[in-house]
Amino acid sequence: MTMDARFRPVVIAGGGIAGLTAALAFAQRGFAVEVYEQAARIETVGAGIQLSPNATHILASLGVLERLLPMAVQPEAVVLKDAASLKERARVPLGAFAEQRWQSPYLTAHRADVQAALVARMAETTGIRLLTGARLTRIGIDTDSVVGTFERDGILCEPVGSLMIGADGVWSKVRELPGLAGKSRFTGELAWRVTVAADSAAGKTFASIGAAGCVTAFLHSGFHLIAYPVSAGAAINLVAFTKGERIAESWSGHTDPIILTKALRGAAPALTRLITEAGAWLAWPLHAVDQKPAWTLPQGVALIGDAAHAMTPFAAQGAGMAIEDAATLAACLAETPANVTHALRNWEQQRKPRVAKVARRGALNHLAWHAVGPVALARNLVLALRPSQRLAADLDWLYGWRVPSTGAEPLA
Ligand SMILES: Cc1cc2nc3c(=O)[nH]c(=O)nc-3n(C[C@H](O)[C@H](O)[C@H](O)COP(=O)(O)OP(=O)(O)OC[C@H]3O[C@@H](n4cnc5c(N)ncnc54)[C@H](O)[C@@H]3O)c2cc1C
């Protein structure tokens, strides 16, 4: 595709973290942007989110971070605890240490606050049209360009853009185009989520067994539970991961809590109490997208965020990768706007190894956190011998990453 991307808007399907960040990143580089979001208003899916310095650095450059900070929390550390004995196994310092080491804060926040900060920033940015209640219902390739049909209030529209960005999440419609990955697959894991007030019974139980003001991970062979403060510390986000059956193909739903209760066997009584006191847990089936197929098509299509590479959240980087995708894609397009195909190819080559490495890190975390017997003993020994500073240094490649100053290789 050789049309100059500056002469037509960039069309984005999906107004989640990926789509909204992409809108800001493209607008910042002078492109006109149209975002089509199926929901009637920008809504949050799920509760809390951890945003590491690789992501917050980009949000700062887009003017989003300053809007988010008042509602976010800068946790002091990530603390790994044994779910049976509640003994601390490891601690990675965050807070001021993270900000200094990785030049940007590590935050925990409610997703509503992240989305609100993105939308507020978009409202003050020229060149962005956000259309809610607009669902992509059909997508196809017509000779050498992509045609997406959006339905809004019963009216169909087919925006003519320079680039179609599929930021439409794990159930992506854009991904149905021939040559892309198609359907996601169920990973066999369920995520159980609930948010409790810090001053509730559950919040107080957590304070008595967790590391207050930290991201605490409770490790167990049958599950792991991550807990951290959100909403400027007024609430605690809890998310537990267990094996489970495939449930409805949607983000969340009520499912039989017996799965969670059974997985807790052997956990400390206080932890079991926390899970009971927290109330109604929502179960999310974790789906993943095969990362091998293409994320771009030469006709001017790019998948970003979960649409491209939904992964299990064990490295807490899905949104981080979505934010990185958005910023790097805009950088690549800005570098060779007259050759969209070239820019897309460069972007994909740049992103795939990084995202694959992050996914491998998540798989390793899962293996280590659910270890049993001798493997668990070895893990505990390694963690005990490794100073906190070394654990932090192991994350430099991840948290210290920055958008490359040159997004694309020179044109041949
Ligand atoms: C339990 C759990 C915990 C997690 N924790 C973390 C964490 O701590 N840190 C982290 O970085 N990541 C985390 N993640 C991953 C993170 O939530 C996702 O990677 C991220 O939200 C993906 O954003 P997205 O914009 O790509 O997709 P989505 O958030 O799914 O957004 C897609 C948007 O597209 C819209 N859409 C869909 N179809 C259409 C259509 N046909 N037409 C128009 N619009 C459409 C949807 O309505 C939605 O608004 C976690 C995930 C889970 C499940």
Short mmCIF file of C-alpha atoms and ligand atoms in Angstrom, two decimals:
data_model
loop_
_atom_site.label_atom_id
_atom_site.label_comp_id
_atom_site.label_asym_id
_atom_site.label_seq_id
_atom_site.Cartn_x
_atom_site.Cartn_y
_atom_site.Cartn_z
CA MET A 1 0.00 0.00 0.00
CA THR A 2 1.68 3.23 -1.13
CA MET A 3 -0.92 5.87 -0.24
CA ASP A 4 0.38 8.54 2.15
CA ALA A 5 -1.02 7.83 5.61
CA ARG A 6 -1.23 11.57 6.39
CA PHE A 7 -3.97 12.17 3.84
CA ARG A 8 -6.64 9.91 5.34
CA PRO A 9 -7.53 9.17 8.94
CA VAL A 10 -6.19 6.21 10.83
CA VAL A 11 -9.24 4.07 11.68
CA ILE A 12 -9.14 2.24 15.01
CA ALA A 13 -11.63 -0.52 15.85
CA GLY A 14 -11.86 -0.79 19.65
CA GLY A 15 -11.60 1.76 22.44
CA GLY A 16 -9.80 -0.27 25.13
CA ILE A 17 -6.37 0.63 26.49
CA ALA A 18 -4.75 -0.31 23.15
CA GLY A 19 -7.12 1.70 20.95
CA LEU A 20 -7.21 4.81 23.14
CA THR A 21 -3.43 4.88 23.53
CA ALA A 22 -3.02 4.42 19.78
CA ALA A 23 -5.39 7.34 19.14
CA LEU A 24 -3.25 9.61 21.32
CA ALA A 25 0.05 8.35 19.90
CA PHE A 26 -1.07 8.89 16.29
CA ALA A 27 -2.60 12.29 17.03
CA GLN A 28 0.62 13.36 18.75
CA ARG A 29 2.45 12.62 15.48
CA GLY A 30 0.01 14.66 13.42
CA PHE A 31 -2.32 11.97 12.07
CA ALA A 32 -6.10 12.32 12.05
CA VAL A 33 -7.70 9.45 13.97
CA GLU A 34 -11.17 7.89 14.20
CA VAL A 35 -11.88 5.45 17.03
CA TYR A 36 -14.94 3.18 16.75
CA GLU A 37 -15.94 1.53 20.03
CA GLN A 38 -18.88 -0.87 20.25
CA ALA A 39 -19.87 0.02 23.82
CA ALA A 40 -22.26 2.91 24.30
CA ARG A 41 -19.63 4.53 26.49
CA ILE A 42 -16.01 3.80 27.29
CA GLU A 43 -16.37 1.21 30.01
CA THR A 44 -13.95 -0.74 32.10
CA VAL A 45 -13.54 -4.43 31.81
CA GLY A 46 -12.22 -6.00 35.00
CA ALA A 47 -10.91 -4.16 37.99
CA GLY A 48 -7.28 -3.45 38.80
CA ILE A 49 -4.22 -3.24 36.62
CA GLN A 50 -0.49 -2.99 37.24
CA LEU A 51 1.35 -0.57 34.98
CA SER A 52 5.11 -0.97 34.93
CA PRO A 53 7.62 1.77 33.98
CA ASN A 54 7.86 0.71 30.33
CA ALA A 55 4.14 1.57 30.05
CA THR A 56 3.96 4.58 32.39
CA HIS A 57 6.84 6.21 30.52
CA ILE A 58 4.73 6.17 27.35
CA LEU A 59 1.64 7.39 29.22
CA ALA A 60 3.74 10.29 30.54
CA SER A 61 4.88 11.23 27.04
CA LEU A 62 1.24 11.30 25.91
CA GLY A 63 0.14 13.53 28.79
CA VAL A 64 -1.93 10.75 30.41
CA LEU A 65 0.18 9.96 33.46
CA GLU A 66 -0.39 13.27 35.22
CA ARG A 67 -4.15 12.64 34.99
CA LEU A 68 -3.82 9.11 36.31
CA LEU A 69 -1.39 9.68 39.20
CA PRO A 70 -3.88 11.17 41.72
CA MET A 71 -6.03 8.01 41.51
CA ALA A 72 -3.21 5.48 41.26
CA VAL A 73 -0.97 3.89 43.90
CA GLN A 74 2.80 3.57 43.75
CA PRO A 75 3.30 0.24 45.55
CA GLU A 76 6.44 -0.12 47.66
CA ALA A 77 7.35 -3.60 46.43
CA VAL A 78 6.21 -6.84 44.85
CA VAL A 79 6.21 -9.38 47.67
CA LEU A 80 6.02 -13.14 47.08
CA LYS A 81 4.49 -15.09 49.98
CA ASP A 82 3.86 -18.75 50.59
CA ALA A 83 0.07 -19.21 50.63
CA ALA A 84 0.27 -21.96 53.28
CA SER A 85 2.74 -20.49 55.78
CA LEU A 86 2.37 -16.82 54.73
CA LYS A 87 6.15 -16.67 54.90
CA GLU A 88 7.77 -14.03 52.68
CA ARG A 89 9.84 -15.66 49.91
CA ALA A 90 11.04 -12.64 47.97
CA ARG A 91 10.66 -8.90 47.62
CA VAL A 92 11.32 -6.73 44.56
CA PRO A 93 11.52 -3.07 45.59
CA LEU A 94 9.29 -0.63 43.68
CA GLY A 95 8.15 2.86 44.82
CA ALA A 96 10.93 5.46 44.66
CA PHE A 97 13.45 2.72 43.85
CA ALA A 98 11.55 1.74 40.68
CA GLU A 99 11.09 5.34 39.63
CA GLN A 100 14.79 5.96 39.95
CA ARG A 101 15.97 2.70 38.38
CA TRP A 102 13.56 2.65 35.45
CA GLN A 103 12.95 6.40 35.16
CA SER A 104 9.21 6.14 35.50
CA PRO A 105 6.82 4.97 38.25
CA TYR A 106 5.40 1.47 38.76
CA LEU A 107 1.68 1.93 39.41
CA THR A 108 -1.39 -0.02 40.39
CA ALA A 109 -4.72 1.48 39.39
CA HIS A 110 -8.36 0.78 38.79
CA ARG A 111 -9.00 0.29 35.08
CA ALA A 112 -11.76 2.89 35.25
CA ASP A 113 -9.17 5.46 36.27
CA VAL A 114 -6.80 4.46 33.47
CA GLN A 115 -9.56 4.70 30.85
CA ALA A 116 -10.80 8.00 32.32
CA ALA A 117 -7.29 9.49 32.12
CA LEU A 118 -6.95 8.37 28.47
CA VAL A 119 -10.38 9.74 27.51
CA ALA A 120 -9.75 13.05 29.32
CA ARG A 121 -6.51 13.48 27.44
CA MET A 122 -8.19 12.62 24.13
CA ALA A 123 -10.83 15.27 24.75
CA GLU A 124 -8.13 17.96 24.81
CA THR A 125 -6.29 16.61 21.77
CA THR A 126 -7.14 17.82 18.31
CA GLY A 127 -7.51 15.36 15.43
CA ILE A 128 -9.29 12.54 17.30
CA ARG A 129 -12.93 11.51 16.72
CA LEU A 130 -14.24 8.99 19.22
CA LEU A 131 -17.46 7.25 18.15
CA THR A 132 -19.07 5.06 20.78
CA GLY A 133 -21.91 2.60 20.11
CA ALA A 134 -20.16 1.84 16.80
CA ARG A 135 -19.58 -1.87 16.24
CA LEU A 136 -17.45 -3.39 13.52
CA THR A 137 -19.81 -5.92 11.97
CA ARG A 138 -18.01 -6.88 8.78
CA ILE A 139 -14.48 -6.72 7.51
CA GLY A 140 -12.99 -7.72 4.17
CA ILE A 141 -10.33 -6.92 1.60
CA ASP A 142 -11.51 -5.15 -1.55
CA THR A 143 -8.79 -5.36 -4.25
CA ASP A 144 -5.90 -3.70 -2.42
CA SER A 145 -7.59 -2.03 0.54
CA VAL A 146 -9.41 -3.10 3.67
CA VAL A 147 -13.10 -2.33 4.13
CA GLY A 148 -14.60 -2.31 7.60
CA THR A 149 -18.33 -1.84 8.12
CA PHE A 150 -19.39 -0.25 11.40
CA GLU A 151 -22.99 -0.15 12.64
CA ARG A 152 -24.10 2.75 14.79
CA ASP A 153 -27.74 3.40 15.73
CA GLY A 154 -28.81 1.09 12.88
CA ILE A 155 -26.79 3.10 10.34
CA LEU A 156 -23.90 1.48 8.49
CA CYS A 157 -20.72 3.33 7.67
CA GLU A 158 -17.51 2.33 5.92
CA PRO A 159 -14.80 4.84 6.84
CA VAL A 160 -12.05 5.19 4.26
CA GLY A 161 -8.78 5.37 6.13
CA SER A 162 -5.09 5.02 5.46
CA LEU A 163 -4.78 2.24 8.03
CA MET A 164 -7.20 0.00 9.92
CA ILE A 165 -6.00 -0.80 13.44
CA GLY A 166 -7.64 -3.81 15.07
CA ALA A 167 -7.58 -2.90 18.76
CA ASP A 168 -10.72 -4.93 19.36
CA GLY A 169 -9.39 -7.27 22.01
CA VAL A 170 -9.19 -11.01 22.42
CA TRP A 171 -12.47 -11.63 20.49
CA SER A 172 -11.23 -9.49 17.59
CA LYS A 173 -13.33 -9.19 14.45
CA VAL A 174 -10.42 -7.67 12.51
CA ARG A 175 -8.38 -10.82 13.26
CA GLU A 176 -10.88 -12.82 11.15
CA LEU A 177 -9.30 -11.40 7.97
CA PRO A 178 -7.55 -14.08 5.89
CA GLY A 179 -3.87 -14.25 6.79
CA LEU A 180 -4.37 -13.29 10.46
CA ALA A 181 -4.67 -15.63 13.46
CA GLY A 182 -8.46 -16.09 13.55
CA LYS A 183 -9.92 -17.39 16.81
CA SER A 184 -8.32 -17.28 20.25
CA ARG A 185 -7.96 -20.44 22.34
CA PHE A 186 -8.95 -21.17 25.93
CA THR A 187 -5.80 -21.66 28.06
CA GLY A 188 -7.43 -23.89 30.69
CA GLU A 189 -7.01 -21.15 33.32
CA LEU A 190 -9.61 -19.03 35.07
CA ALA A 191 -8.98 -15.64 36.64
CA TRP A 192 -11.19 -14.87 39.66
CA ARG A 193 -11.57 -11.20 40.41
CA VAL A 194 -13.07 -8.98 43.05
CA THR A 195 -12.38 -5.53 44.45
CA VAL A 196 -12.97 -4.81 48.14
CA ALA A 197 -12.94 -1.58 50.13
CA ALA A 198 -9.73 -1.20 52.12
CA ASP A 199 -11.79 -0.62 55.29
CA SER A 200 -14.07 -3.66 54.77
CA ALA A 201 -13.65 -6.94 56.70
CA ALA A 202 -11.84 -8.44 53.69
CA GLY A 203 -9.66 -5.35 53.35
CA LYS A 204 -8.65 -5.64 57.01
CA THR A 205 -7.95 -9.36 56.70
CA PHE A 206 -5.72 -8.61 53.73
CA ALA A 207 -3.89 -5.92 55.71
CA SER A 208 -3.20 -8.50 58.44
CA ILE A 209 -1.63 -11.08 56.09
CA GLY A 210 -0.48 -9.17 53.04
CA ALA A 211 2.19 -6.58 52.73
CA ALA A 212 0.24 -3.32 53.00
CA GLY A 213 0.98 -0.88 50.22
CA CYS A 214 2.59 -3.62 48.11
CA VAL A 215 1.66 -5.98 45.32
CA THR A 216 1.44 -9.30 47.17
CA ALA A 217 1.50 -12.64 45.35
CA PHE A 218 0.46 -15.66 47.42
CA LEU A 219 1.96 -18.81 45.89
CA HIS A 220 0.39 -22.26 46.02
CA SER A 221 0.42 -25.38 43.86
CA GLY A 222 -3.29 -25.10 43.01
CA PHE A 223 -3.66 -21.36 42.62
CA HIS A 224 -1.95 -18.03 43.06
CA LEU A 225 -3.54 -14.87 44.34
CA ILE A 226 -2.37 -11.36 43.55
CA ALA A 227 -3.55 -8.47 45.73
CA TYR A 228 -2.76 -4.78 45.49
CA PRO A 229 -4.23 -1.39 46.37
CA VAL A 230 -6.09 0.70 43.75
CA SER A 231 -8.25 3.88 43.75
CA ALA A 232 -5.67 5.95 45.66
CA GLY A 233 -5.55 3.19 48.28
CA ALA A 234 -9.29 3.14 49.03
CA ALA A 235 -9.76 -0.35 47.56
CA ILE A 236 -7.87 -3.61 47.21
CA ASN A 237 -7.93 -5.53 43.94
CA LEU A 238 -7.80 -9.31 44.34
CA VAL A 239 -7.27 -11.73 41.48
CA ALA A 240 -6.80 -15.48 41.89
CA PHE A 241 -5.83 -17.92 39.15
CA THR A 242 -6.92 -21.57 39.04
CA LYS A 243 -7.34 -24.27 36.45
CA GLY A 244 -10.92 -24.46 35.22
CA GLU A 245 -13.42 -25.41 32.58
CA ARG A 246 -14.10 -23.24 29.60
CA ILE A 247 -16.97 -20.88 30.46
CA ALA A 248 -18.96 -18.52 28.27
CA GLU A 249 -16.98 -16.77 25.52
CA SER A 250 -17.06 -13.43 27.19
CA TRP A 251 -14.79 -11.50 29.45
CA SER A 252 -16.43 -12.37 32.71
CA GLY A 253 -19.23 -14.27 34.35
CA HIS A 254 -20.44 -15.83 37.54
CA THR A 255 -19.30 -19.39 37.81
CA ASP A 256 -19.29 -22.02 40.53
CA PRO A 257 -16.99 -20.71 43.31
CA ILE A 258 -16.42 -24.31 44.42
CA ILE A 259 -13.52 -24.42 41.92
CA LEU A 260 -11.83 -21.61 43.79
CA THR A 261 -12.64 -23.03 47.22
CA LYS A 262 -11.24 -26.45 46.26
CA ALA A 263 -8.05 -24.91 44.89
CA LEU A 264 -7.43 -23.29 48.28
CA ARG A 265 -6.83 -26.62 50.03
CA GLY A 266 -3.77 -26.23 52.26
CA ALA A 267 -3.81 -22.43 52.19
CA ALA A 268 -3.45 -20.48 55.45
CA PRO A 269 -6.83 -20.08 57.24
CA ALA A 270 -6.55 -16.29 57.07
CA LEU A 271 -6.16 -16.45 53.31
CA THR A 272 -9.21 -18.69 53.00
CA ARG A 273 -11.09 -16.21 55.19
CA LEU A 274 -10.04 -13.35 52.93
CA ILE A 275 -11.44 -15.18 49.92
CA THR A 276 -14.76 -15.83 51.67
CA GLU A 277 -15.06 -12.31 53.06
CA ALA A 278 -14.33 -10.75 49.67
CA GLY A 279 -17.84 -11.70 48.50
CA ALA A 280 -18.90 -12.57 44.95
CA TRP A 281 -15.94 -13.39 42.71
CA LEU A 282 -16.26 -13.05 38.96
CA ALA A 283 -14.53 -15.70 36.88
CA TRP A 284 -12.82 -14.83 33.61
CA PRO A 285 -11.80 -17.55 31.17
CA LEU A 286 -8.26 -16.77 30.05
CA HIS A 287 -7.91 -16.94 26.29
CA ALA A 288 -4.72 -16.55 24.30
CA VAL A 289 -4.00 -15.72 20.68
CA ASP A 290 -1.38 -17.64 18.71
CA GLN A 291 1.45 -15.15 18.21
CA LYS A 292 2.96 -16.81 15.15
CA PRO A 293 0.51 -15.65 12.42
CA ALA A 294 0.88 -12.14 10.99
CA TRP A 295 -0.21 -9.04 12.92
CA THR A 296 -0.28 -6.88 9.81
CA LEU A 297 -1.50 -7.09 6.23
CA PRO A 298 0.09 -5.12 3.37
CA GLN A 299 -3.33 -3.69 2.45
CA GLY A 300 -3.06 -1.49 5.58
CA VAL A 301 -4.15 -3.54 8.60
CA ALA A 302 -2.44 -3.85 11.99
CA LEU A 303 -3.57 -5.76 15.07
CA ILE A 304 -2.44 -4.36 18.42
CA GLY A 305 -2.91 -5.32 22.08
CA ASP A 306 -4.97 -8.39 22.90
CA ALA A 307 -6.28 -8.55 19.33
CA ALA A 308 -2.74 -9.41 18.22
CA HIS A 309 -1.34 -11.36 21.15
CA ALA A 310 -3.68 -11.88 24.12
CA MET A 311 -1.62 -13.82 26.65
CA THR A 312 -2.04 -15.18 30.16
CA PRO A 313 -1.49 -12.28 32.58
CA PHE A 314 1.26 -13.88 34.67
CA ALA A 315 3.80 -11.20 33.82
CA ALA A 316 1.13 -8.46 34.29
CA GLN A 317 2.09 -7.04 30.90
CA GLY A 318 -0.91 -7.40 28.55
CA ALA A 319 -1.84 -3.74 28.81
CA GLY A 320 1.84 -2.79 28.92
CA MET A 321 2.37 -4.53 25.59
CA ALA A 322 -0.77 -2.89 24.18
CA ILE A 323 0.59 0.54 25.17
CA GLU A 324 4.00 -0.26 23.67
CA ASP A 325 2.33 -1.54 20.47
CA ALA A 326 0.37 1.69 20.10
CA ALA A 327 3.36 3.99 20.60
CA THR A 328 5.71 2.02 18.34
CA LEU A 329 3.14 1.68 15.56
CA ALA A 330 2.61 5.45 15.49
CA ALA A 331 6.40 5.96 15.46
CA CYS A 332 6.84 3.58 12.51
CA LEU A 333 4.04 5.20 10.50
CA ALA A 334 5.39 8.66 11.20
CA GLU A 335 8.75 7.61 9.87
CA THR A 336 7.55 6.35 6.47
CA PRO A 337 3.98 7.68 6.09
CA ALA A 338 4.17 7.41 2.31
CA ASN A 339 4.84 3.67 2.54
CA VAL A 340 2.38 2.11 4.95
CA THR A 341 3.28 -1.45 3.95
CA HIS A 342 6.92 -0.85 4.77
CA ALA A 343 6.08 0.78 8.07
CA LEU A 344 3.83 -2.12 9.06
CA ARG A 345 6.44 -4.71 8.20
CA ASN A 346 9.06 -2.89 10.24
CA TRP A 347 6.72 -2.50 13.17
CA GLU A 348 5.82 -6.19 13.24
CA GLN A 349 9.46 -7.26 13.04
CA GLN A 350 10.26 -4.95 15.93
CA ARG A 351 7.39 -6.04 18.17
CA LYS A 352 7.21 -9.81 17.80
CA PRO A 353 10.45 -10.76 19.60
CA ARG A 354 9.68 -8.45 22.50
CA VAL A 355 6.12 -9.69 22.99
CA ALA A 356 7.28 -13.32 22.71
CA LYS A 357 9.90 -12.72 25.42
CA VAL A 358 7.28 -11.19 27.71
CA ALA A 359 4.96 -14.17 27.12
CA ARG A 360 7.81 -16.55 28.01
CA ARG A 361 8.43 -14.59 31.21
CA GLY A 362 4.74 -14.98 32.13
CA ALA A 363 4.92 -18.75 31.52
CA LEU A 364 8.01 -18.97 33.73
CA ASN A 365 6.30 -17.04 36.52
CA HIS A 366 3.36 -19.44 36.35
CA LEU A 367 5.65 -22.46 36.55
CA ALA A 368 7.57 -21.04 39.51
CA TRP A 369 4.55 -19.80 41.42
CA HIS A 370 2.67 -23.12 41.18
CA ALA A 371 5.70 -25.30 41.86
CA VAL A 372 5.39 -28.30 44.21
CA GLY A 373 7.82 -30.60 46.06
CA PRO A 374 11.51 -30.36 45.17
CA VAL A 375 10.88 -27.72 42.50
CA ALA A 376 9.20 -25.50 45.10
CA LEU A 377 12.11 -26.07 47.50
CA ALA A 378 14.60 -25.14 44.78
CA ARG A 379 12.57 -22.04 43.93
CA ASN A 380 12.49 -20.95 47.56
CA LEU A 381 16.23 -21.49 47.88
CA VAL A 382 16.99 -19.47 44.75
CA LEU A 383 14.71 -16.65 45.91
CA ALA A 384 16.23 -16.66 49.40
CA LEU A 385 19.76 -16.40 47.99
CA ARG A 386 18.99 -13.70 45.43
CA PRO A 387 19.17 -10.19 46.87
CA SER A 388 16.23 -7.85 46.09
CA GLN A 389 18.48 -5.66 43.96
CA ARG A 390 19.37 -8.64 41.77
CA LEU A 391 15.70 -9.53 41.36
CA ALA A 392 15.10 -5.95 40.23
CA ALA A 393 18.07 -6.04 37.84
CA ASP A 394 16.54 -9.14 36.21
CA LEU A 395 13.64 -6.89 35.13
CA ASP A 396 15.71 -4.14 33.47
CA TRP A 397 15.03 -5.52 29.97
CA LEU A 398 11.29 -5.36 30.66
CA TYR A 399 10.74 -2.22 32.71
CA GLY A 400 13.63 -0.19 31.28
CA TRP A 401 12.43 -0.60 27.67
CA ARG A 402 11.77 2.61 25.69
CA VAL A 403 10.17 3.33 22.33
CA PRO A 404 13.08 3.09 19.87
CA SER A 405 14.01 6.54 18.63
CA THR A 406 13.90 5.30 15.06
CA GLY A 407 10.78 3.25 14.57
CA ALA A 408 11.63 1.84 11.16
CA GLU A 409 14.61 0.76 9.15
CA PRO A 410 15.50 3.01 6.24
CA LEU A 411 13.54 2.39 3.08
CA ALA A 412 15.36 0.11 0.65
C1 LIG B 1 -7.20 -11.19 35.21
C2 LIG B 1 -6.36 -10.30 34.36
C3 LIG B 1 -5.42 -9.47 34.95
C4 LIG B 1 -4.62 -8.64 34.16
N1 LIG B 1 -3.70 -7.84 34.76
C5 LIG B 1 -2.90 -7.06 34.01
C6 LIG B 1 -1.94 -6.20 34.62
O1 LIG B 1 -1.83 -6.14 35.84
N2 LIG B 1 -1.15 -5.43 33.82
C7 LIG B 1 -1.26 -5.47 32.44
O2 LIG B 1 -0.52 -4.76 31.75
N3 LIG B 1 -2.19 -6.25 31.84
C8 LIG B 1 -3.00 -7.05 32.59
N4 LIG B 1 -3.94 -7.83 31.99
C9 LIG B 1 -4.06 -7.81 30.52
C10 LIG B 1 -4.83 -6.59 30.06
O3 LIG B 1 -6.02 -6.48 30.75
C11 LIG B 1 -5.13 -6.67 28.57
O4 LIG B 1 -3.99 -7.12 27.88
C12 LIG B 1 -5.53 -5.30 28.03
O5 LIG B 1 -6.64 -4.81 28.72
C13 LIG B 1 -5.84 -5.41 26.55
O6 LIG B 1 -6.32 -4.17 26.08
P1 LIG B 1 -6.93 -4.07 24.61
O7 LIG B 1 -7.30 -2.64 24.43
O8 LIG B 1 -6.02 -4.73 23.65
O9 LIG B 1 -8.23 -4.98 24.65
P2 LIG B 1 -9.63 -4.74 25.41
O10 LIG B 1 -9.41 -4.15 26.73
O11 LIG B 1 -10.35 -6.04 25.34
O12 LIG B 1 -10.36 -3.66 24.52
C14 LIG B 1 -10.97 -4.00 23.29
C15 LIG B 1 -12.05 -2.98 22.99
O13 LIG B 1 -12.57 -3.23 21.70
C16 LIG B 1 -13.98 -3.15 21.74
N5 LIG B 1 -14.48 -3.99 20.65
C17 LIG B 1 -14.48 -5.34 20.57
N6 LIG B 1 -15.04 -5.77 19.44
C18 LIG B 1 -15.44 -4.65 18.77
C19 LIG B 1 -16.11 -4.44 17.54
N7 LIG B 1 -16.48 -5.47 16.75
N8 LIG B 1 -16.37 -3.16 17.14
C20 LIG B 1 -15.98 -2.10 17.93
N9 LIG B 1 -15.38 -2.25 19.13
C21 LIG B 1 -15.09 -3.52 19.54
C22 LIG B 1 -14.33 -3.66 23.12
O14 LIG B 1 -15.62 -3.22 23.51
C23 LIG B 1 -13.22 -3.06 23.96
O15 LIG B 1 -13.53 -1.77 24.42
C24 LIG B 1 -4.77 -8.65 32.75
C25 LIG B 1 -5.73 -9.46 32.16
C26 LIG B 1 -6.53 -10.28 32.95
C27 LIG B 1 -7.55 -11.15 32.29
#
